[in-house]
Amino acid sequence: MSKHPETLALHAGWRADPATKSVAVPIYQTTSYQFDDAAHASRLFGLQELGNIYTRIMNPTTDVLEKRVAALEGGVGALAVASGQAASAMAVQNLALAGDNIVSSTDLYGGTWNLFANTLRDQGIEVRFVDPADPEAFLRASDDRTRAWYAETLPNPKLEVFPIAEVAALGRPLGIPLIMDNTAAPLLVRPFDHGAAVEVLSTTKFLGGHGTSIGGIIVDGGNFDWAAHPARQPALHRPDPSYHGAVWAEAAKPMGPIAYILKARVTLLRDLGGALSPFNAFLTLQGIETLPLRMREHSRNAEIVADFLAGRAEVSRVIHPKHLAGAAAARTAKYLTRGHGGLVGFELAGGLEAGRRFIDALRMIYHVANIGDARSLAIHPASTTHSQLSVEDQLSTGVSPGYVRLSIGLEHPDDILEDLSRALDASGDVARPLAAE
Ligand SMILES: *Cc1c(COP(=O)(O)O)cnc(C)c1O
């Protein structure tokens, strides 16, 4: 199979339907699967043979999605789930048990922050937050019950690339895998190439790409030696009573380096039940067919927008991987060699009121809490997603009163700039007369 994402996005994991020769991946809208005979059924339940039993655990449409994303990201296997949040939660729960901890970057998606700071803590998993600018901070925050490190490749609002290789290399000798959320930079950064062991993605965003379907996926890099770290990774080494005492680090070996992702499927997905629907798997596959094309266009248009914003008097700061300084700029150059992605932030000198006026003056760009859509999107966090936080807490997450986040889509750049230009005019302190139309 090709190594090129353009080809993998169209072909990986599927040729034609064995029953009908259908070229498009069929939506296998079924809950269950007929067993050949009693012996076949017991082999499937006993994991002596992998195959379809029930759609909560696996489904042929979802299976193609899993194979395709694993191929694109350079992993050995994947597990699709109902949302990006479910992927983040299960990626951690697959290793960390009550009493254990993980260390995470502070620069996180808000939903992941809540999951880590509140819900996982309530379940007995402590999450220790550290500054991603200092790789050694992950080491200092770890102890013998640290099961994983966690970070986002290109977190917003700061859009500073995480030092993946630098952090992953510190964890590996200790048996601590790095889990990377690659939602904002699929195909642009391949975390496994830099030493990450596990990836999570919200397929809701760039992979689906059309704002139609919530979904998430966990990808196993197949590059982490779980068997070498029995004390560090008890979840993969203690006998599992639900499979007659199977030890996942050993039991999975005949099937390849898939201990982590196999355990996630046959225990966590089985028990927690956050399965993706076959229809959403189908829509996500449709999106992925054009992912390589779209990431190029998102990156191109966003760069045009960032350069345009840098020249506007109303804008006091542009936040884009190309417009960073110092160590952050060096990481952009090291990691974002295939494009800078579709996200752009900026600060309006006029603050909160200017932000509100800007949003209300947009005509084409949608005002929504999403990223990665084919359409351009905008949000003013201080009056929406972050409005419940104090101004100090907003600032500590990188959200100033005049901060606006854009997810730049695939429209013609002239039309994007025209809409932005009108909204910037309207955001100014001094009302300017609108040109007659
Ligand atoms: C949206 C998002 C998530 C959560 O994904 P859902 O599909 O909305 O559950 C996780 N991480 C990042 C970086 C995101 O942007």
CSV table of C-alpha atoms and ligand atoms in Angstrom, one decimal:
chain,number,residue,atom,x,y,z
A,1,MET,CA,0.0,0.0,0.0
A,2,SER,CA,1.1,3.6,-0.8
A,3,LYS,CA,2.6,5.8,1.9
A,4,HIS,CA,0.9,8.9,0.4
A,5,PRO,CA,-2.1,10.3,2.4
A,6,GLU,CA,-3.9,11.3,-0.8
A,7,THR,CA,-4.0,7.6,-1.8
A,8,LEU,CA,-4.6,6.2,1.7
A,9,ALA,CA,-7.5,8.5,2.2
A,10,LEU,CA,-9.3,6.9,-0.7
A,11,HIS,CA,-8.1,3.3,-0.5
A,12,ALA,CA,-6.8,2.2,2.9
A,13,GLY,CA,-8.9,-0.6,4.5
A,14,TRP,CA,-11.3,-1.3,1.7
A,15,ARG,CA,-11.5,-2.5,-1.9
A,16,ALA,CA,-15.0,-3.6,-2.6
A,17,ASP,CA,-17.9,-5.3,-0.7
A,18,PRO,CA,-17.3,-9.1,-0.8
A,19,ALA,CA,-21.1,-9.7,-1.1
A,20,THR,CA,-22.2,-7.1,-3.6
A,21,LYS,CA,-18.9,-5.7,-5.1
A,22,SER,CA,-20.1,-2.2,-4.0
A,23,VAL,CA,-17.2,0.3,-4.3
A,24,ALA,CA,-18.6,2.7,-1.8
A,25,VAL,CA,-18.3,1.5,1.8
A,26,PRO,CA,-21.8,0.2,2.7
A,27,ILE,CA,-23.5,1.3,5.8
A,28,TYR,CA,-23.8,-1.9,7.7
A,29,GLN,CA,-26.8,-0.8,9.7
A,30,THR,CA,-27.0,-3.9,11.9
A,31,THR,CA,-26.7,-4.7,15.5
A,32,SER,CA,-25.6,-8.3,15.3
A,33,TYR,CA,-24.1,-11.0,13.0
A,34,GLN,CA,-25.0,-14.6,12.3
A,35,PHE,CA,-22.5,-17.1,13.6
A,36,ASP,CA,-21.5,-19.9,11.3
A,37,ASP,CA,-22.0,-22.5,14.0
A,38,ALA,CA,-21.6,-23.0,17.7
A,39,ALA,CA,-17.8,-23.5,17.4
A,40,HIS,CA,-17.4,-20.3,15.4
A,41,ALA,CA,-19.4,-18.3,18.1
A,42,SER,CA,-17.2,-19.6,20.9
A,43,ARG,CA,-14.0,-18.8,19.0
A,44,LEU,CA,-15.2,-15.2,18.6
A,45,PHE,CA,-16.3,-14.8,22.2
A,46,GLY,CA,-13.0,-16.4,23.4
A,47,LEU,CA,-10.9,-14.0,21.1
A,48,GLN,CA,-9.3,-17.1,19.4
A,49,GLU,CA,-10.6,-15.5,16.2
A,50,LEU,CA,-11.5,-11.8,15.7
A,51,GLY,CA,-14.8,-11.1,14.1
A,52,ASN,CA,-18.1,-9.4,14.2
A,53,ILE,CA,-20.3,-10.2,17.2
A,54,TYR,CA,-22.3,-7.1,18.1
A,55,THR,CA,-22.0,-3.5,16.8
A,56,ARG,CA,-21.3,-2.1,20.2
A,57,ILE,CA,-17.8,-3.8,19.9
A,58,MET,CA,-17.2,-3.8,16.2
A,59,ASN,CA,-19.0,-3.1,12.9
A,60,PRO,CA,-17.8,-3.5,9.3
A,61,THR,CA,-18.4,0.1,8.3
A,62,THR,CA,-16.7,1.4,11.4
A,63,ASP,CA,-13.9,-1.1,10.8
A,64,VAL,CA,-13.0,0.6,7.5
A,65,LEU,CA,-12.9,3.9,9.3
A,66,GLU,CA,-10.6,2.5,11.9
A,67,LYS,CA,-8.2,0.9,9.3
A,68,ARG,CA,-8.2,4.1,7.2
A,69,VAL,CA,-7.3,6.4,10.1
A,70,ALA,CA,-4.7,4.0,11.5
A,71,ALA,CA,-3.1,4.0,8.0
A,72,LEU,CA,-3.2,7.7,7.6
A,73,GLU,CA,-1.7,8.4,11.1
A,74,GLY,CA,0.9,5.6,10.8
A,75,GLY,CA,-0.5,3.4,13.6
A,76,VAL,CA,-1.2,-0.3,13.8
A,77,GLY,CA,-4.9,-0.2,14.9
A,78,ALA,CA,-7.6,2.1,15.9
A,79,LEU,CA,-10.9,2.2,17.9
A,80,ALA,CA,-13.6,4.5,16.8
A,81,VAL,CA,-16.0,5.8,19.5
A,82,ALA,CA,-19.0,8.1,19.9
A,83,SER,CA,-17.1,11.4,20.3
A,84,GLY,CA,-13.7,12.9,20.8
A,85,GLN,CA,-14.5,13.2,24.5
A,86,ALA,CA,-15.1,9.5,24.7
A,87,ALA,CA,-11.8,8.9,22.9
A,88,SER,CA,-9.9,11.0,25.4
A,89,ALA,CA,-11.6,9.4,28.4
A,90,MET,CA,-11.0,5.9,27.2
A,91,ALA,CA,-7.4,6.5,26.1
A,92,VAL,CA,-6.6,7.4,29.7
A,93,GLN,CA,-8.9,4.9,31.4
A,94,ASN,CA,-7.3,2.1,29.4
A,95,LEU,CA,-4.1,2.6,31.5
A,96,ALA,CA,-4.9,4.5,34.6
A,97,LEU,CA,-7.0,2.9,37.4
A,98,ALA,CA,-8.3,4.4,40.6
A,99,GLY,CA,-5.3,5.6,42.7
A,100,ASP,CA,-3.2,6.1,39.6
A,101,ASN,CA,-2.3,9.4,38.0
A,102,ILE,CA,-1.4,10.9,34.6
A,103,VAL,CA,0.4,14.2,33.8
A,104,SER,CA,-1.2,16.5,31.3
A,105,SER,CA,-0.3,19.7,29.5
A,106,THR,CA,-2.3,22.7,30.8
A,107,ASP,CA,-3.1,23.7,27.1
A,108,LEU,CA,-6.2,21.6,26.6
A,109,TYR,CA,-9.6,21.7,24.9
A,110,GLY,CA,-12.1,22.9,27.5
A,111,GLY,CA,-14.0,19.6,27.4
A,112,THR,CA,-10.8,17.7,28.1
A,113,TRP,CA,-10.0,20.1,30.9
A,114,ASN,CA,-13.3,19.4,32.6
A,115,LEU,CA,-12.9,15.6,32.1
A,116,PHE,CA,-9.4,15.6,33.6
A,117,ALA,CA,-9.9,18.2,36.4
A,118,ASN,CA,-13.3,16.9,37.6
A,119,THR,CA,-14.7,13.7,36.2
A,120,LEU,CA,-11.6,11.5,36.2
A,121,ARG,CA,-10.6,12.9,39.6
A,122,ASP,CA,-14.0,11.8,40.9
A,123,GLN,CA,-13.3,8.4,39.6
A,124,GLY,CA,-10.0,8.2,41.5
A,125,ILE,CA,-7.6,9.1,38.6
A,126,GLU,CA,-5.6,12.2,39.4
A,127,VAL,CA,-4.5,14.5,36.6
A,128,ARG,CA,-1.4,16.6,37.3
A,129,PHE,CA,-1.2,19.7,35.0
A,130,VAL,CA,2.1,21.1,33.8
A,131,ASP,CA,3.4,23.8,31.5
A,132,PRO,CA,4.0,22.3,28.0
A,133,ALA,CA,6.8,24.7,27.3
A,134,ASP,CA,9.0,22.8,29.8
A,135,PRO,CA,9.4,19.1,28.8
A,136,GLU,CA,11.2,18.3,32.1
A,137,ALA,CA,8.0,19.4,34.0
A,138,PHE,CA,6.4,16.1,32.9
A,139,LEU,CA,9.2,14.2,34.6
A,140,ARG,CA,9.1,16.3,37.8
A,141,ALA,CA,5.3,15.8,38.1
A,142,SER,CA,5.6,12.0,37.7
A,143,ASP,CA,5.9,9.2,40.3
A,144,ASP,CA,5.6,5.5,40.3
A,145,ARG,CA,1.9,5.6,39.8
A,146,THR,CA,2.0,7.8,36.7
A,147,ARG,CA,0.6,5.7,33.8
A,148,ALA,CA,0.7,8.2,30.9
A,149,TRP,CA,1.4,11.7,29.7
A,150,TYR,CA,-1.1,13.7,27.7
A,151,ALA,CA,-1.1,16.7,25.4
A,152,GLU,CA,-2.5,18.3,22.3
A,153,THR,CA,-0.5,18.7,19.2
A,154,LEU,CA,-1.7,22.2,18.3
A,155,PRO,CA,-3.8,23.6,21.2
A,156,ASN,CA,-5.9,26.6,20.8
A,157,PRO,CA,-6.0,29.5,21.7
A,158,LYS,CA,-2.2,29.7,21.8
A,159,LEU,CA,-1.5,27.6,18.7
A,160,GLU,CA,1.9,26.7,20.0
A,161,VAL,CA,3.0,23.2,18.8
A,162,PHE,CA,3.6,20.8,21.7
A,163,PRO,CA,7.3,19.5,22.0
A,164,ILE,CA,6.2,15.9,21.1
A,165,ALA,CA,9.7,14.3,20.5
A,166,GLU,CA,11.2,16.1,23.5
A,167,VAL,CA,8.6,14.9,25.9
A,168,ALA,CA,8.0,11.4,24.5
A,169,ALA,CA,11.8,10.6,24.7
A,170,LEU,CA,11.7,11.4,28.5
A,171,GLY,CA,8.8,9.0,29.2
A,172,ARG,CA,9.8,6.0,27.1
A,173,PRO,CA,12.7,4.7,29.3
A,174,LEU,CA,10.3,4.9,32.3
A,175,GLY,CA,7.5,3.0,30.5
A,176,ILE,CA,5.3,6.2,30.4
A,177,PRO,CA,3.6,6.5,27.0
A,178,LEU,CA,2.7,9.9,25.5
A,179,ILE,CA,-0.9,10.2,24.4
A,180,MET,CA,-1.4,13.0,21.8
A,181,ASP,CA,-4.7,14.7,20.8
A,182,ASN,CA,-4.1,15.4,17.1
A,183,THR,CA,-7.5,16.8,16.4
A,184,ALA,CA,-6.2,20.2,15.2
A,185,ALA,CA,-3.4,18.9,13.0
A,186,PRO,CA,-4.3,15.6,11.2
A,187,LEU,CA,-1.9,14.9,8.4
A,188,LEU,CA,0.1,18.0,9.2
A,189,VAL,CA,1.8,16.4,12.2
A,190,ARG,CA,2.2,12.6,12.7
A,191,PRO,CA,2.8,12.3,16.4
A,192,PHE,CA,4.0,8.6,16.1
A,193,ASP,CA,6.9,9.8,13.9
A,194,HIS,CA,8.0,11.8,16.9
A,195,GLY,CA,7.7,9.1,19.5
A,196,ALA,CA,4.1,9.4,20.8
A,197,ALA,CA,2.6,6.0,21.6
A,198,VAL,CA,-1.2,6.7,21.4
A,199,GLU,CA,-3.2,9.3,19.5
A,200,VAL,CA,-6.8,10.5,20.0
A,201,LEU,CA,-8.7,12.5,17.5
A,202,SER,CA,-12.1,14.2,17.5
A,203,THR,CA,-13.3,13.1,14.0
A,204,THR,CA,-16.1,15.7,14.5
A,205,LYS,CA,-13.6,18.3,13.3
A,206,PHE,CA,-11.2,18.1,10.3
A,207,LEU,CA,-11.6,14.4,9.6
A,208,GLY,CA,-15.4,14.5,9.1
A,209,GLY,CA,-14.9,18.0,7.8
A,210,HIS,CA,-18.4,18.9,7.0
A,211,GLY,CA,-20.0,19.6,10.4
A,212,THR,CA,-22.4,16.6,10.2
A,213,SER,CA,-21.2,14.0,12.7
A,214,ILE,CA,-19.8,13.7,16.2
A,215,GLY,CA,-17.2,11.0,16.6
A,216,GLY,CA,-13.8,10.2,18.0
A,217,ILE,CA,-11.0,7.7,17.5
A,218,ILE,CA,-8.1,6.3,19.4
A,219,VAL,CA,-5.1,5.1,17.4
A,220,ASP,CA,-2.4,2.7,18.7
A,221,GLY,CA,1.1,3.5,17.4
A,222,GLY,CA,2.2,-0.1,17.9
A,223,ASN,CA,5.6,1.4,18.9
A,224,PHE,CA,5.5,1.1,22.7
A,225,ASP,CA,7.0,-1.9,24.5
A,226,TRP,CA,4.2,-2.5,27.1
A,227,ALA,CA,5.6,-6.0,27.9
A,228,ALA,CA,8.8,-4.4,29.2
A,229,HIS,CA,7.1,-2.4,31.9
A,230,PRO,CA,4.9,-4.7,34.0
A,231,ALA,CA,5.2,-2.5,37.2
A,232,ARG,CA,4.5,0.7,35.4
A,233,GLN,CA,1.6,-0.6,33.4
A,234,PRO,CA,-0.5,-2.9,35.7
A,235,ALA,CA,-3.7,-2.5,33.6
A,236,LEU,CA,-2.0,-4.4,30.8
A,237,HIS,CA,-0.3,-6.9,33.1
A,238,ARG,CA,-2.8,-8.0,35.7
A,239,PRO,CA,-5.0,-11.0,34.8
A,240,ASP,CA,-8.3,-9.8,33.5
A,241,PRO,CA,-11.1,-11.8,35.2
A,242,SER,CA,-13.5,-11.0,32.4
A,243,TYR,CA,-11.3,-13.0,30.0
A,244,HIS,CA,-10.3,-16.0,32.2
A,245,GLY,CA,-7.3,-14.2,33.5
A,246,ALA,CA,-5.9,-12.9,30.2
A,247,VAL,CA,-2.8,-10.6,30.5
A,248,TRP,CA,-3.3,-8.2,27.7
A,249,ALA,CA,0.4,-7.4,27.2
A,250,GLU,CA,1.0,-11.1,26.5
A,251,ALA,CA,-2.4,-12.3,25.1
A,252,ALA,CA,-2.4,-9.8,22.2
A,253,LYS,CA,1.1,-10.7,21.0
A,254,PRO,CA,0.1,-13.3,18.4
A,255,MET,CA,-2.1,-10.6,16.8
A,256,GLY,CA,0.6,-8.0,16.5
A,257,PRO,CA,1.6,-5.0,18.7
A,258,ILE,CA,-2.0,-4.2,19.4
A,259,ALA,CA,-2.2,-4.9,23.2
A,260,TYR,CA,-3.3,-1.4,24.0
A,261,ILE,CA,-6.1,-1.0,21.4
A,262,LEU,CA,-7.3,-4.5,21.7
A,263,LYS,CA,-7.8,-4.1,25.4
A,264,ALA,CA,-9.6,-0.8,24.9
A,265,ARG,CA,-12.1,-2.5,22.5
A,266,VAL,CA,-12.8,-5.7,24.3
A,267,THR,CA,-13.0,-4.3,27.8
A,268,LEU,CA,-13.7,-0.6,27.8
A,269,LEU,CA,-15.9,-0.2,24.7
A,270,ARG,CA,-17.7,-3.5,25.7
A,271,ASP,CA,-18.3,-2.2,29.2
A,272,LEU,CA,-18.8,1.6,28.8
A,273,GLY,CA,-20.6,1.3,25.5
A,274,GLY,CA,-19.7,4.6,23.8
A,275,ALA,CA,-19.8,3.1,20.3
A,276,LEU,CA,-19.9,5.1,17.1
A,277,SER,CA,-23.0,4.6,14.8
A,278,PRO,CA,-22.3,3.0,11.4
A,279,PHE,CA,-23.9,6.0,9.8
A,280,ASN,CA,-21.5,8.4,11.4
A,281,ALA,CA,-18.6,6.1,10.5
A,282,PHE,CA,-19.8,6.3,6.9
A,283,LEU,CA,-20.1,10.1,6.9
A,284,THR,CA,-16.6,10.4,8.5
A,285,LEU,CA,-15.2,8.1,5.8
A,286,GLN,CA,-16.7,10.4,3.2
A,287,GLY,CA,-15.0,13.4,4.8
A,288,ILE,CA,-11.6,11.6,5.0
A,289,GLU,CA,-11.6,11.0,1.2
A,290,THR,CA,-10.8,14.8,0.8
A,291,LEU,CA,-8.9,15.3,4.0
A,292,PRO,CA,-5.5,15.8,2.4
A,293,LEU,CA,-6.9,18.3,-0.1
A,294,ARG,CA,-8.8,20.1,2.6
A,295,MET,CA,-5.9,20.4,5.0
A,296,ARG,CA,-3.8,22.1,2.3
A,297,GLU,CA,-6.6,24.6,1.5
A,298,HIS,CA,-7.4,25.2,5.2
A,299,SER,CA,-3.7,25.9,5.8
A,300,ARG,CA,-3.4,28.2,2.7
A,301,ASN,CA,-6.5,30.2,3.4
A,302,ALA,CA,-5.7,30.6,7.1
A,303,GLU,CA,-2.3,31.9,6.3
A,304,ILE,CA,-3.8,34.5,4.0
A,305,VAL,CA,-6.2,35.5,6.8
A,306,ALA,CA,-3.4,35.7,9.4
A,307,ASP,CA,-1.3,37.9,7.1
A,308,PHE,CA,-4.3,40.1,6.4
A,309,LEU,CA,-5.2,40.5,10.1
A,310,ALA,CA,-1.6,41.5,10.9
A,311,GLY,CA,-2.0,44.5,8.7
A,312,ARG,CA,-5.2,45.8,10.3
A,313,ALA,CA,-5.2,48.7,12.8
A,314,GLU,CA,-8.1,47.2,14.9
A,315,VAL,CA,-6.0,44.0,15.5
A,316,SER,CA,-3.5,44.2,18.4
A,317,ARG,CA,-2.2,40.7,18.0
A,318,VAL,CA,-2.4,37.8,15.5
A,319,ILE,CA,-2.1,34.2,16.8
A,320,HIS,CA,-1.1,31.8,14.1
A,321,PRO,CA,1.8,29.2,14.1
A,322,LYS,CA,3.6,31.4,11.5
A,323,HIS,CA,3.3,34.5,13.6
A,324,LEU,CA,5.0,33.3,16.8
A,325,ALA,CA,8.4,34.1,18.3
A,326,GLY,CA,11.2,32.3,20.2
A,327,ALA,CA,10.9,28.7,21.1
A,328,ALA,CA,7.3,28.5,19.9
A,329,ALA,CA,8.4,29.6,16.4
A,330,ALA,CA,11.2,27.0,16.4
A,331,ARG,CA,8.6,24.3,17.2
A,332,THR,CA,6.4,25.5,14.3
A,333,ALA,CA,9.4,25.2,12.0
A,334,LYS,CA,10.3,21.7,13.4
A,335,TYR,CA,6.8,20.1,13.4
A,336,LEU,CA,4.5,22.0,11.0
A,337,THR,CA,6.4,21.2,7.8
A,338,ARG,CA,3.2,20.3,5.9
A,339,GLY,CA,1.2,23.4,6.6
A,340,HIS,CA,0.0,25.4,9.6
A,341,GLY,CA,-3.6,24.3,9.8
A,342,GLY,CA,-6.9,26.1,9.6
A,343,LEU,CA,-7.0,27.9,13.0
A,344,VAL,CA,-6.2,31.6,13.4
A,345,GLY,CA,-6.8,33.7,16.6
A,346,PHE,CA,-6.6,37.5,17.0
A,347,GLU,CA,-7.1,40.2,19.6
A,348,LEU,CA,-9.1,43.2,19.0
A,349,ALA,CA,-7.6,46.3,20.6
A,350,GLY,CA,-11.2,47.4,21.4
A,351,GLY,CA,-11.7,44.5,23.9
A,352,LEU,CA,-15.0,42.8,24.9
A,353,GLU,CA,-17.4,45.3,23.1
A,354,ALA,CA,-15.3,45.2,19.9
A,355,GLY,CA,-15.5,41.4,20.0
A,356,ARG,CA,-19.2,41.4,20.3
A,357,ARG,CA,-19.6,44.0,17.5
A,358,PHE,CA,-17.2,42.0,15.2
A,359,ILE,CA,-19.2,38.8,15.6
A,360,ASP,CA,-22.5,40.5,15.0
A,361,ALA,CA,-21.2,42.1,11.8
A,362,LEU,CA,-20.2,38.8,10.1
A,363,ARG,CA,-22.5,37.8,7.3
A,364,MET,CA,-20.8,34.7,5.7
A,365,ILE,CA,-18.6,33.3,8.5
A,366,TYR,CA,-20.7,31.2,10.9
A,367,HIS,CA,-20.8,32.0,14.6
A,368,VAL,CA,-20.5,28.6,16.2
A,369,ALA,CA,-18.6,26.5,18.8
A,370,ASN,CA,-16.8,24.2,16.4
A,371,ILE,CA,-13.6,24.0,14.3
A,372,GLY,CA,-12.6,22.1,11.2
A,373,ASP,CA,-15.7,22.6,9.1
A,374,ALA,CA,-15.4,23.2,5.4
A,375,ARG,CA,-17.1,26.6,6.1
A,376,SER,CA,-15.3,29.4,7.9
A,377,LEU,CA,-16.3,29.7,11.6
A,378,ALA,CA,-15.8,32.3,14.3
A,379,ILE,CA,-16.3,32.6,18.0
A,380,HIS,CA,-15.7,35.2,20.7
A,381,PRO,CA,-14.8,33.2,23.8
A,382,ALA,CA,-15.1,36.0,26.3
A,383,SER,CA,-18.8,36.4,25.6
A,384,THR,CA,-19.5,32.7,25.0
A,385,THR,CA,-17.4,29.6,25.9
A,386,HIS,CA,-15.4,31.4,28.6
A,387,SER,CA,-18.0,33.9,29.9
A,388,GLN,CA,-18.5,31.9,33.1
A,389,LEU,CA,-14.8,32.3,34.0
A,390,SER,CA,-13.4,35.4,35.8
A,391,VAL,CA,-11.3,37.7,33.7
A,392,GLU,CA,-8.1,36.4,35.4
A,393,ASP,CA,-9.0,32.7,34.7
A,394,GLN,CA,-9.8,33.7,31.1
A,395,LEU,CA,-6.4,35.3,30.7
A,396,SER,CA,-4.7,32.2,32.2
A,397,THR,CA,-6.2,30.1,29.5
A,398,GLY,CA,-5.0,32.6,26.8
A,399,VAL,CA,-8.4,34.2,26.3
A,400,SER,CA,-8.3,38.1,26.5
A,401,PRO,CA,-11.5,40.1,26.3
A,402,GLY,CA,-10.9,41.0,22.7
A,403,TYR,CA,-9.8,37.6,21.5
A,404,VAL,CA,-11.6,36.0,18.5
A,405,ARG,CA,-11.0,32.5,17.3
A,406,LEU,CA,-11.4,31.7,13.6
A,407,SER,CA,-11.5,28.3,11.9
A,408,ILE,CA,-10.8,29.2,8.3
A,409,GLY,CA,-12.7,27.1,5.7
A,410,LEU,CA,-12.5,26.5,2.0
A,411,GLU,CA,-14.4,29.5,0.6
A,412,HIS,CA,-12.5,31.7,-1.9
A,413,PRO,CA,-10.1,33.8,0.2
A,414,ASP,CA,-11.4,37.1,-1.3
A,415,ASP,CA,-14.8,36.3,0.2
A,416,ILE,CA,-13.4,35.4,3.6
A,417,LEU,CA,-11.3,38.6,3.7
A,418,GLU,CA,-14.3,40.7,2.6
A,419,ASP,CA,-16.4,39.4,5.5
A,420,LEU,CA,-13.6,39.9,8.0
A,421,SER,CA,-12.9,43.4,6.7
A,422,ARG,CA,-16.5,44.4,7.1
A,423,ALA,CA,-16.7,43.0,10.6
A,424,LEU,CA,-13.4,44.7,11.6
A,425,ASP,CA,-14.8,48.0,10.4
A,426,ALA,CA,-17.9,47.5,12.5
A,427,SER,CA,-15.8,46.5,15.6
A,428,GLY,CA,-14.1,49.9,15.8
A,429,ASP,CA,-14.8,52.3,18.6
A,430,VAL,CA,-15.9,55.0,16.3
A,431,ALA,CA,-18.9,53.9,14.2
A,432,ARG,CA,-18.1,54.2,10.5
A,433,PRO,CA,-20.8,54.7,7.9
A,434,LEU,CA,-21.4,51.4,6.1
A,435,ALA,CA,-20.8,51.6,2.3
A,436,ALA,CA,-24.1,51.7,0.4
A,437,GLU,CA,-24.8,48.4,-1.3
B,1,LIG,C1,-13.6,19.1,19.8
B,1,LIG,C2,-12.4,18.6,20.5
B,1,LIG,C3,-12.4,17.5,21.3
B,1,LIG,C4,-13.7,16.8,21.7
B,1,LIG,O1,-14.3,16.2,20.6
B,1,LIG,P1,-15.9,15.9,20.5
B,1,LIG,O2,-16.0,15.2,19.2
B,1,LIG,O3,-16.5,17.3,20.5
B,1,LIG,O4,-16.3,15.2,21.7
B,1,LIG,C5,-11.2,17.1,21.9
B,1,LIG,N1,-10.1,17.7,21.6
B,1,LIG,C6,-10.0,18.8,20.8
B,1,LIG,C7,-8.7,19.4,20.5
B,1,LIG,C8,-11.2,19.3,20.2
B,1,LIG,O5,-11.1,20.3,19.4
